[in-house]
Short mmCIF file of C-alpha atoms in Angstrom, two decimals:
data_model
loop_
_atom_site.label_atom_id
_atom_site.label_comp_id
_atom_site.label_asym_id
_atom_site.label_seq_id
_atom_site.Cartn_x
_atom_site.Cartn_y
_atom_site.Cartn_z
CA UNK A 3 2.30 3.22 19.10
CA UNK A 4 1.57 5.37 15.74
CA UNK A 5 -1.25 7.63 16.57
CA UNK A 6 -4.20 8.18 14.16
CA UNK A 7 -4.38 9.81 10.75
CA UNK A 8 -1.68 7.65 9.15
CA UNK A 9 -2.59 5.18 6.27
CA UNK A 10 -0.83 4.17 3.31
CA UNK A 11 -1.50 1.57 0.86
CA UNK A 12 -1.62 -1.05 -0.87
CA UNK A 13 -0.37 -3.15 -3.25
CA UNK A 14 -0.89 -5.28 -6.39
CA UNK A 15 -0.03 -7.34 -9.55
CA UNK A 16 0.54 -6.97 -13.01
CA UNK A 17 2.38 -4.46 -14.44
CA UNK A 18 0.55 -1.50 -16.16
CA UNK A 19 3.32 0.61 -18.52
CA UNK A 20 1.02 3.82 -19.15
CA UNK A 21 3.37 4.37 -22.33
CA UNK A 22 7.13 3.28 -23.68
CA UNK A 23 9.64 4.17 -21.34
CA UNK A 24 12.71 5.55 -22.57
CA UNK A 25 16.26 4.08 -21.70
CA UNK A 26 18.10 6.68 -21.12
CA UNK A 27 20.42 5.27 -18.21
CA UNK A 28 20.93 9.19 -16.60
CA UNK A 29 22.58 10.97 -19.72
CA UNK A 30 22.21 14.57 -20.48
CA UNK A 31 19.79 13.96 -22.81
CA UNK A 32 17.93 11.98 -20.93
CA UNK A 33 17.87 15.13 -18.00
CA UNK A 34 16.37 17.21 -20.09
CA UNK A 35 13.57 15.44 -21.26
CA UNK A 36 10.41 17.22 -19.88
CA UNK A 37 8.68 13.45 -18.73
CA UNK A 38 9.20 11.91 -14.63
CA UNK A 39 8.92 7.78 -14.58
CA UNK A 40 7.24 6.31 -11.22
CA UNK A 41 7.28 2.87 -10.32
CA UNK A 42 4.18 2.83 -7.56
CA UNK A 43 2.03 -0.12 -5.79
CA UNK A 44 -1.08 0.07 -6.96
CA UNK A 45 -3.89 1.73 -5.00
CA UNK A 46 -3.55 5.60 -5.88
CA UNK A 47 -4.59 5.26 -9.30
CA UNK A 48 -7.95 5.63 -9.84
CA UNK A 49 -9.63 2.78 -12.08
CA UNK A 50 -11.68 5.32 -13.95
CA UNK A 51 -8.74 7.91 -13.91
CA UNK A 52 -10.57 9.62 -11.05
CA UNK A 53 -7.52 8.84 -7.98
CA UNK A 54 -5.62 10.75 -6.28
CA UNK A 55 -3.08 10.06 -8.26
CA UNK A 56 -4.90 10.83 -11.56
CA UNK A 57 -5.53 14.18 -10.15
CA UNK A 58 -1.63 15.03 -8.65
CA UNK A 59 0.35 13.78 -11.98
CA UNK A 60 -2.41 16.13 -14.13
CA UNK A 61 -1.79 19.41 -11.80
CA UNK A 62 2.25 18.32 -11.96
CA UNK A 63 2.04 18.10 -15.50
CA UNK A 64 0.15 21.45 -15.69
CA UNK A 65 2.44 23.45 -14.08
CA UNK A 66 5.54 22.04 -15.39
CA UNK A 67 4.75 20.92 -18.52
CA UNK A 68 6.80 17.55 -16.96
CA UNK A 69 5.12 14.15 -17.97
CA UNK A 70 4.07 11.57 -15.49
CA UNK A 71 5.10 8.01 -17.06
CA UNK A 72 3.74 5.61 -14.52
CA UNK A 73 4.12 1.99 -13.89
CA UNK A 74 2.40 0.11 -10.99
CA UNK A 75 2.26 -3.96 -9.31
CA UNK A 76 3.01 -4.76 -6.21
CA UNK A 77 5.05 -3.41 -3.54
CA UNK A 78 7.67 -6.21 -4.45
CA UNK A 79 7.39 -6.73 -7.69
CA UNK A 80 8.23 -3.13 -8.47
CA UNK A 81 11.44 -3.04 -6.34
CA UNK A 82 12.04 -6.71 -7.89
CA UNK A 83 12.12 -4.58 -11.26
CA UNK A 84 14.11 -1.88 -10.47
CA UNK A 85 16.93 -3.81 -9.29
CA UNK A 86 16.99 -6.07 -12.36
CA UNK A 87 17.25 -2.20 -14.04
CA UNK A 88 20.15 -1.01 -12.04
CA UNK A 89 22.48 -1.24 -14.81
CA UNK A 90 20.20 1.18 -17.20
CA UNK A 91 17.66 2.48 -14.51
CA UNK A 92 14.86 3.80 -15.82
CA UNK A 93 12.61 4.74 -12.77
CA UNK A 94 12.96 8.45 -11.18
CA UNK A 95 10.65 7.73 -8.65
CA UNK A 96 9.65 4.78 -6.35
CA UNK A 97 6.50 4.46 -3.99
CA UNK A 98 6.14 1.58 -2.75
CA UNK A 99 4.56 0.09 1.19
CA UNK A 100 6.63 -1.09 4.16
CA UNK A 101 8.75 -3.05 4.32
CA UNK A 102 9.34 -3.16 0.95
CA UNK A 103 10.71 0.91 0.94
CA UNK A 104 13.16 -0.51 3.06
CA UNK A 105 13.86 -3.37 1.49
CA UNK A 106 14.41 -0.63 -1.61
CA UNK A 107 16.94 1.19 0.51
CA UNK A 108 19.08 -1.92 1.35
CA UNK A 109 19.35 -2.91 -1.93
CA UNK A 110 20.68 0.67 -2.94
CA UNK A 111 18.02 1.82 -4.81
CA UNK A 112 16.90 5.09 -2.92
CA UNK A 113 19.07 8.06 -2.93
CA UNK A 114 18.80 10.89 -0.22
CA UNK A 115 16.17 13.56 -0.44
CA UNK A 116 14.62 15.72 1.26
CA UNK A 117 11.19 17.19 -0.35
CA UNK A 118 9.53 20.68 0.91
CA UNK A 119 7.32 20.11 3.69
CA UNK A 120 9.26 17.24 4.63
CA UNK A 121 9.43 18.64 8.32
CA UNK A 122 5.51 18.22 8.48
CA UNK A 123 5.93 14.60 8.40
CA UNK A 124 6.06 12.56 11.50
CA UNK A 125 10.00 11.11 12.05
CA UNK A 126 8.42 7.35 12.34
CA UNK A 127 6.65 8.26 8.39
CA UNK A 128 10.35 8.58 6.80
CA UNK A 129 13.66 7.60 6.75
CA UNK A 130 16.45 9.93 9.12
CA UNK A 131 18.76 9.61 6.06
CA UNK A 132 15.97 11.72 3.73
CA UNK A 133 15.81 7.93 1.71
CA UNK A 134 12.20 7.61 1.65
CA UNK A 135 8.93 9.73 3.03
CA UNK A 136 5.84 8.97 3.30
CA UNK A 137 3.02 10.53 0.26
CA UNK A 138 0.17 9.03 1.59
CA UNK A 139 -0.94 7.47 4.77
CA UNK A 140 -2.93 4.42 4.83
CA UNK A 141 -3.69 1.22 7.44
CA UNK A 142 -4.36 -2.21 6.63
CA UNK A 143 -7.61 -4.05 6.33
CA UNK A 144 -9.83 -6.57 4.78
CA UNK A 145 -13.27 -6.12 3.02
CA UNK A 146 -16.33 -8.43 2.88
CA UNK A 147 -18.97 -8.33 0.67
CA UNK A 148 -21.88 -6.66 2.59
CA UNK A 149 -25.16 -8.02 0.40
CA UNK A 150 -24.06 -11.86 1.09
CA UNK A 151 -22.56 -11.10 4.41
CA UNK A 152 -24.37 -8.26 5.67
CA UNK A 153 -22.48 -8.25 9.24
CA UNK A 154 -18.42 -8.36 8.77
CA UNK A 155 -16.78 -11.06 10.89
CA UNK A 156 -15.28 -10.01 14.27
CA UNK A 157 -12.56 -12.50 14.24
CA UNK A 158 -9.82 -14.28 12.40
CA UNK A 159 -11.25 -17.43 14.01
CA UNK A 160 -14.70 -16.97 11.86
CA UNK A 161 -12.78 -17.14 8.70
CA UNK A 162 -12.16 -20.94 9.27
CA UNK A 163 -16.00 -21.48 8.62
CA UNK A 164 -16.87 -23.92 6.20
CA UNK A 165 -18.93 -20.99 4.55
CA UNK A 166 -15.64 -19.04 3.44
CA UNK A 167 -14.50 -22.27 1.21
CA UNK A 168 -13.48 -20.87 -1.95
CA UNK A 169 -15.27 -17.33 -0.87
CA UNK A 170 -12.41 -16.45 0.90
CA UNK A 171 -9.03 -14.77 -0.89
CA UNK A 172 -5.49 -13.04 0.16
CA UNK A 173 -2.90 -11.52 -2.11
CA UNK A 174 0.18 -13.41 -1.87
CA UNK A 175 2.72 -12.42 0.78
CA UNK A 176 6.33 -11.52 -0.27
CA UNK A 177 4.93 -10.23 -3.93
CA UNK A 178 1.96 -7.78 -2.53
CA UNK A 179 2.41 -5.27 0.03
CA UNK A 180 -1.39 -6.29 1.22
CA UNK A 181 -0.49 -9.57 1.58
CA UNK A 182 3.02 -9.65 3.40
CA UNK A 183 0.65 -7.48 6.31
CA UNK A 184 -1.10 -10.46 6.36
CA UNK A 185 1.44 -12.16 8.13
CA UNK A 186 2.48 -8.89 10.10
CA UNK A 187 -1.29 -8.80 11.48
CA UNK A 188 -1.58 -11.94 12.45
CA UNK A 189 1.91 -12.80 13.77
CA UNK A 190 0.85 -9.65 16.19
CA UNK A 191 -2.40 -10.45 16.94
CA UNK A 192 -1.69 -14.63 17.49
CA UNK A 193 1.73 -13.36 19.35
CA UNK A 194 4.30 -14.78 17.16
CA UNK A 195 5.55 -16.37 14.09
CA UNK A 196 4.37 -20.09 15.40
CA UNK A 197 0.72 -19.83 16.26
CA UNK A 198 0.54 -17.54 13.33
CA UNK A 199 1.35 -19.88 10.74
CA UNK A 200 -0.26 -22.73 12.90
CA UNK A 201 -3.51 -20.51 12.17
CA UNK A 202 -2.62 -19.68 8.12
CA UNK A 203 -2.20 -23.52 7.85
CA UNK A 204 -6.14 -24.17 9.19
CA UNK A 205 -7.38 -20.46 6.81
CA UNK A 206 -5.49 -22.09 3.80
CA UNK A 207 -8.23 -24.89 4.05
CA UNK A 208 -10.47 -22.08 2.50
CA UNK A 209 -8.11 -19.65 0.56
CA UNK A 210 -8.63 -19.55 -3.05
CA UNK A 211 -4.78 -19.10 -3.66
CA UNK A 212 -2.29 -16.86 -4.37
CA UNK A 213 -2.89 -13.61 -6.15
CA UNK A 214 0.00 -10.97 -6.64
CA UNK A 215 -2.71 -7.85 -7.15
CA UNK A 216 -4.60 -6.95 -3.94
CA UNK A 217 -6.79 -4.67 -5.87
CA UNK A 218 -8.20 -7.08 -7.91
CA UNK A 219 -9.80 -8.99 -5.16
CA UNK A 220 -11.55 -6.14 -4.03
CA UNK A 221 -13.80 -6.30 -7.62
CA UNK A 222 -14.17 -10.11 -7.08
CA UNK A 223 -15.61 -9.32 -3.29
CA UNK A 224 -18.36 -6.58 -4.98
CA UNK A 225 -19.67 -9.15 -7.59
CA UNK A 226 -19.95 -11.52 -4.70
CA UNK A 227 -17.30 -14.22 -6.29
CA UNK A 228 -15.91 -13.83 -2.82
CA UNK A 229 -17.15 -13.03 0.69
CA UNK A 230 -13.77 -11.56 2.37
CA UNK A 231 -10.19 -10.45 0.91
CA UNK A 232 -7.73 -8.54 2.31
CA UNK A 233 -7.21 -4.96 1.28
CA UNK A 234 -6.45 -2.00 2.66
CA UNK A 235 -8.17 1.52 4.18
CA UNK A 236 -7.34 3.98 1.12
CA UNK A 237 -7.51 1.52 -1.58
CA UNK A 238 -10.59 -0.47 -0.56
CA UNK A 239 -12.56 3.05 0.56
CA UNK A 240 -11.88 4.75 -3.19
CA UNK A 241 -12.58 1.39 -4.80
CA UNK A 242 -16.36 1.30 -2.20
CA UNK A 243 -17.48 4.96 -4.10
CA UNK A 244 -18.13 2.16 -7.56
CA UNK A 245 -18.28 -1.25 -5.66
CA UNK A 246 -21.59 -0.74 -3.40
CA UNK A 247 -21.09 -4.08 -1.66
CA UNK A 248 -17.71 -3.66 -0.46
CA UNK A 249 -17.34 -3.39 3.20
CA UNK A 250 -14.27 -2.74 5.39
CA UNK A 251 -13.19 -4.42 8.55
CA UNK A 252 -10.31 -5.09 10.80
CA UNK A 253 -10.23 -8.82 12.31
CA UNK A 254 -9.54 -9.41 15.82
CA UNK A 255 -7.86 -12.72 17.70
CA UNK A 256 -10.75 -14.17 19.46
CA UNK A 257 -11.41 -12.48 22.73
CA UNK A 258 -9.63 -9.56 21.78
CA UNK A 259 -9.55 -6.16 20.22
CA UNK A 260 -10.11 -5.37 16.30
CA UNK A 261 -6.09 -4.31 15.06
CA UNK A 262 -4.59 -2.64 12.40
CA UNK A 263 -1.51 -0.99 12.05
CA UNK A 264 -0.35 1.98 9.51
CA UNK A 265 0.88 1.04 5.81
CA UNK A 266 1.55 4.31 4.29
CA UNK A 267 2.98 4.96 0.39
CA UNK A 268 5.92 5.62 0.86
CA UNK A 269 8.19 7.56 -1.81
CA UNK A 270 12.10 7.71 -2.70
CA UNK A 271 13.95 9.14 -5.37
CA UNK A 272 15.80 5.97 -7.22
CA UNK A 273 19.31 6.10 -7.18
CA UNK A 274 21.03 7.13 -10.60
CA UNK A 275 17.68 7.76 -12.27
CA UNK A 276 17.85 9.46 -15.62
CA UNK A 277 15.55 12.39 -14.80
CA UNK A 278 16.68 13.25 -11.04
CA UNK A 279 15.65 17.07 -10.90
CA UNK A 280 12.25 15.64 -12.23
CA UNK A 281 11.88 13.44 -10.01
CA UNK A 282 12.62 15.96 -6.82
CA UNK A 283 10.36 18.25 -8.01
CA UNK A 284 7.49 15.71 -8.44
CA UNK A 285 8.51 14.48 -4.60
CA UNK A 286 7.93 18.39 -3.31
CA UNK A 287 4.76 18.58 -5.26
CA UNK A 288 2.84 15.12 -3.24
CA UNK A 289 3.77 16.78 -0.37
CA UNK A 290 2.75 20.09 -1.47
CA UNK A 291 0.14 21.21 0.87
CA UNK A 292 -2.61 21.72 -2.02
CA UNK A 293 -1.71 18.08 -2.96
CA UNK A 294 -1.85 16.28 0.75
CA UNK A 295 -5.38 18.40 1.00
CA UNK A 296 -6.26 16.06 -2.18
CA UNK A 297 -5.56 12.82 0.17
CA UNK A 298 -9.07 12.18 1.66
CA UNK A 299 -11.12 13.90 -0.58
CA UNK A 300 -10.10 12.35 -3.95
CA UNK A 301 -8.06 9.31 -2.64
CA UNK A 302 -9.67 8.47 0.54
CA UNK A 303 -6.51 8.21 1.90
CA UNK A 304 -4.59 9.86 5.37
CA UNK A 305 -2.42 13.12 4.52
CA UNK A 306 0.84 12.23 5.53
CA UNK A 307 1.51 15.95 6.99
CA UNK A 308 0.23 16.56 9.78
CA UNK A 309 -0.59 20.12 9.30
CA UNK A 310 -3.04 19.17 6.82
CA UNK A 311 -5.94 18.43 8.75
CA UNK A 312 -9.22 17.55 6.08
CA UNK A 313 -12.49 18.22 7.27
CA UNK A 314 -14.58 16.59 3.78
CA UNK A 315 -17.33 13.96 4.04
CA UNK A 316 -14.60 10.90 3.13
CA UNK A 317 -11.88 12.17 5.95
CA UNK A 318 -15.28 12.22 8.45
CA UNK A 319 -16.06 8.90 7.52
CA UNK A 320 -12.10 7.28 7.47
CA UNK A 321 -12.55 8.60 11.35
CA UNK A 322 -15.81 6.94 12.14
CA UNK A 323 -14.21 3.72 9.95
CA UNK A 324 -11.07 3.58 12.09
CA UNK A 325 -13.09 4.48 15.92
CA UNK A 326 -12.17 1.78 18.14
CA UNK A 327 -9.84 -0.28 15.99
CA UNK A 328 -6.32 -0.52 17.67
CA UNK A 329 -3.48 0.97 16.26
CA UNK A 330 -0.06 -0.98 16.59
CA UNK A 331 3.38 0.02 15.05
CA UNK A 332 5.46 -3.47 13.68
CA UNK A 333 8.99 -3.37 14.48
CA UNK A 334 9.98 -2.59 10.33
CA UNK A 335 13.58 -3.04 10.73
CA UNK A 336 13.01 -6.37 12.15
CA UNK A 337 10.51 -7.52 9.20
CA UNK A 338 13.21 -5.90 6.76
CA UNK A 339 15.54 -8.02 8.12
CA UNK A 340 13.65 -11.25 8.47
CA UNK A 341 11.25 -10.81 5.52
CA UNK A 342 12.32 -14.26 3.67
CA UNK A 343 12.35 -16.31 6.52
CA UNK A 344 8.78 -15.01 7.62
CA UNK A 345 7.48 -15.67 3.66
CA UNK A 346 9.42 -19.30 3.73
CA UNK A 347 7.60 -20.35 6.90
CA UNK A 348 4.39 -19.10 5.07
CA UNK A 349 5.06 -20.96 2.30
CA UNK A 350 5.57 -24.31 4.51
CA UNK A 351 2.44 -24.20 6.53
CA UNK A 352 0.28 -23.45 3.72
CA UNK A 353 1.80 -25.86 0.91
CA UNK A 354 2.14 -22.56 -1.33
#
């Protein structure tokens, strides 16, 4: 079982190219260009340029002089991308949530690193073949809108209400990392693939439908368009400090225990990318100690070192947020492997 103070992150849609990347394909040239290109799920970037992430590429580039070019969707979509670039790669770095980092790996996208501080990092946050490592902790989680539904529900079983028709949203599983731990929630908490999909097949009754971007429902919740979306801890909590009426919560099987488990950002270096070095030193400075200090305060995210330890308002209220929820730890290599079969049998049962 993971043990508390991991998070990690979540996930979303359409592509955001901050400016023209630069084909390069790993040439000489293209080494010693002074700019680092990261593919990343969304969730890290702060909407008014105020996220963790906002703050970590602005210190990089400040004591480099190296450029962050960034590019974020969802946890699929962006390793969907990079393999279609494979043959003139143009990412340097990839974060991206579980299982989707994995996913990364298989398809030989990752290539081995090992970033300082890397031995601060709990062996179940990152890969034993230095592939991938965890940034930025995180857990799943869904949000309701806490003006039209003042009390969150308690259980999955609520959410089949007639109330939640049309009021009720998740980000697509298979596309967003948010949405694929849908299905890893619930096939946990209803004990299996079957009575899982038996119970998405009743919910889809009152889904709005499919939606690559999990951070865009998270807006739609505040204004009150919905009354519950999935999310997740970091995202949803830095997205709460300019949406008043968003509320987190963690549903539980009827009769049973509120659940999460952790879904941290997890970072690789891509294989064959045309600014390597760049992207190495960018991986040592997220896990730079000044930067994983940066986690709670400015993201309202979980370091992913554990000899960070933050003691600011937001990491004092992610503990409160997180007090009696249960913690479990999916079995990743299985979802890795099984992935499609688990999004196909979602797509049956709910006609999607």
């Amino acid at each position: 079982m993971l043990t508390y103070a991991k998070p990690i992150a979540a996930v979303t849609g359409a592509l955001a190219l901050a400016s023209t990347l630069t084909a390069c394909g790993g040439s000489s040239a293209a080494s010693d260009e002074k700019i680092v290109t990261v593919y990343s799920a969304d969730g890290l970037k702060g909407e008014a340029g105020d996220g963790w992430y906002d703050k970590v590429f602005a210190d990089f580039e400040k004591q480099t002089g190296i450029k962050v070019k960034y590019v974020e969707g969802g946890s699929g979509e962006m390793v969907q991308r990079a393999v279609r670039e494979k043959s003139n790669t143009q990412a340097d770095v990839l974060v991206t949530l579980p299982p989707f980092i994995q996913q990364a790996d298989a398809k030989g996208l990752l290539k081995a690193y090992t970033p300082k501080g890397a031995d601060q990092v709990d062996g179940g946050d990152k890969a034993a073949d230095g592939k991938w490592i965890s940034v930025v902790n995180n857990y799943f989680g869904f949000v309701h809108n806490k003006k039209e539904l003042p009390t969150a529900p308690k259980t999955w079983e609520e959410l089949l209400d007639a109330k939640y028709k049309d009021r009720l949203q998740y980000s697509t599983p298979g596309v967003a990392g948010d949405g694929t731990a849908v299905l890893i929630k619930a096939m946990h908490d209803f004990g299996g693939q079957e009575p899982a999909m038996a119970y998405l097949k009743k919910l889809q009754a009152n889904n709005v439908g499919p939606s690559s971007s999990t951070s865009k429902l998270a807006p739609k919740t505040d204004k009150g368009e919905l009354l519950v979306a999935n999310g997740d801890v970091q995202m949803n909590f830095a997205q709460s400090k300019s949406m008043p009426n968003l509320g987190i919560w963690f549903p539980a099987k009827d009769g049973g225990k509120p659940t999460t488990f952790a879904l941290p950002y997890a970072a690789g270096l891509v294989n064959e990318a045309p600014h390597t070095e760049n992207g190495r030193k960018l991986l040592d400075f997220m896990l730079s100690e000044a930067a994983q200090r940066e986690v709670s305060a400015i993201g309202g995210g979980f370091p992913a070192r554990k000899d960070v330890k933050p003691t600011d308002a937001n990491a004092i209220a992610l503990a409160k947020l997180m007090d009696g929820v249960e913690i479990f730890e999916p079995d990743w290599s299985d979802i890795d492997k099984n992935l499609t079969t688990y999004v196909d049998a979602w797509k049956s049962a709910t006609g999607s």
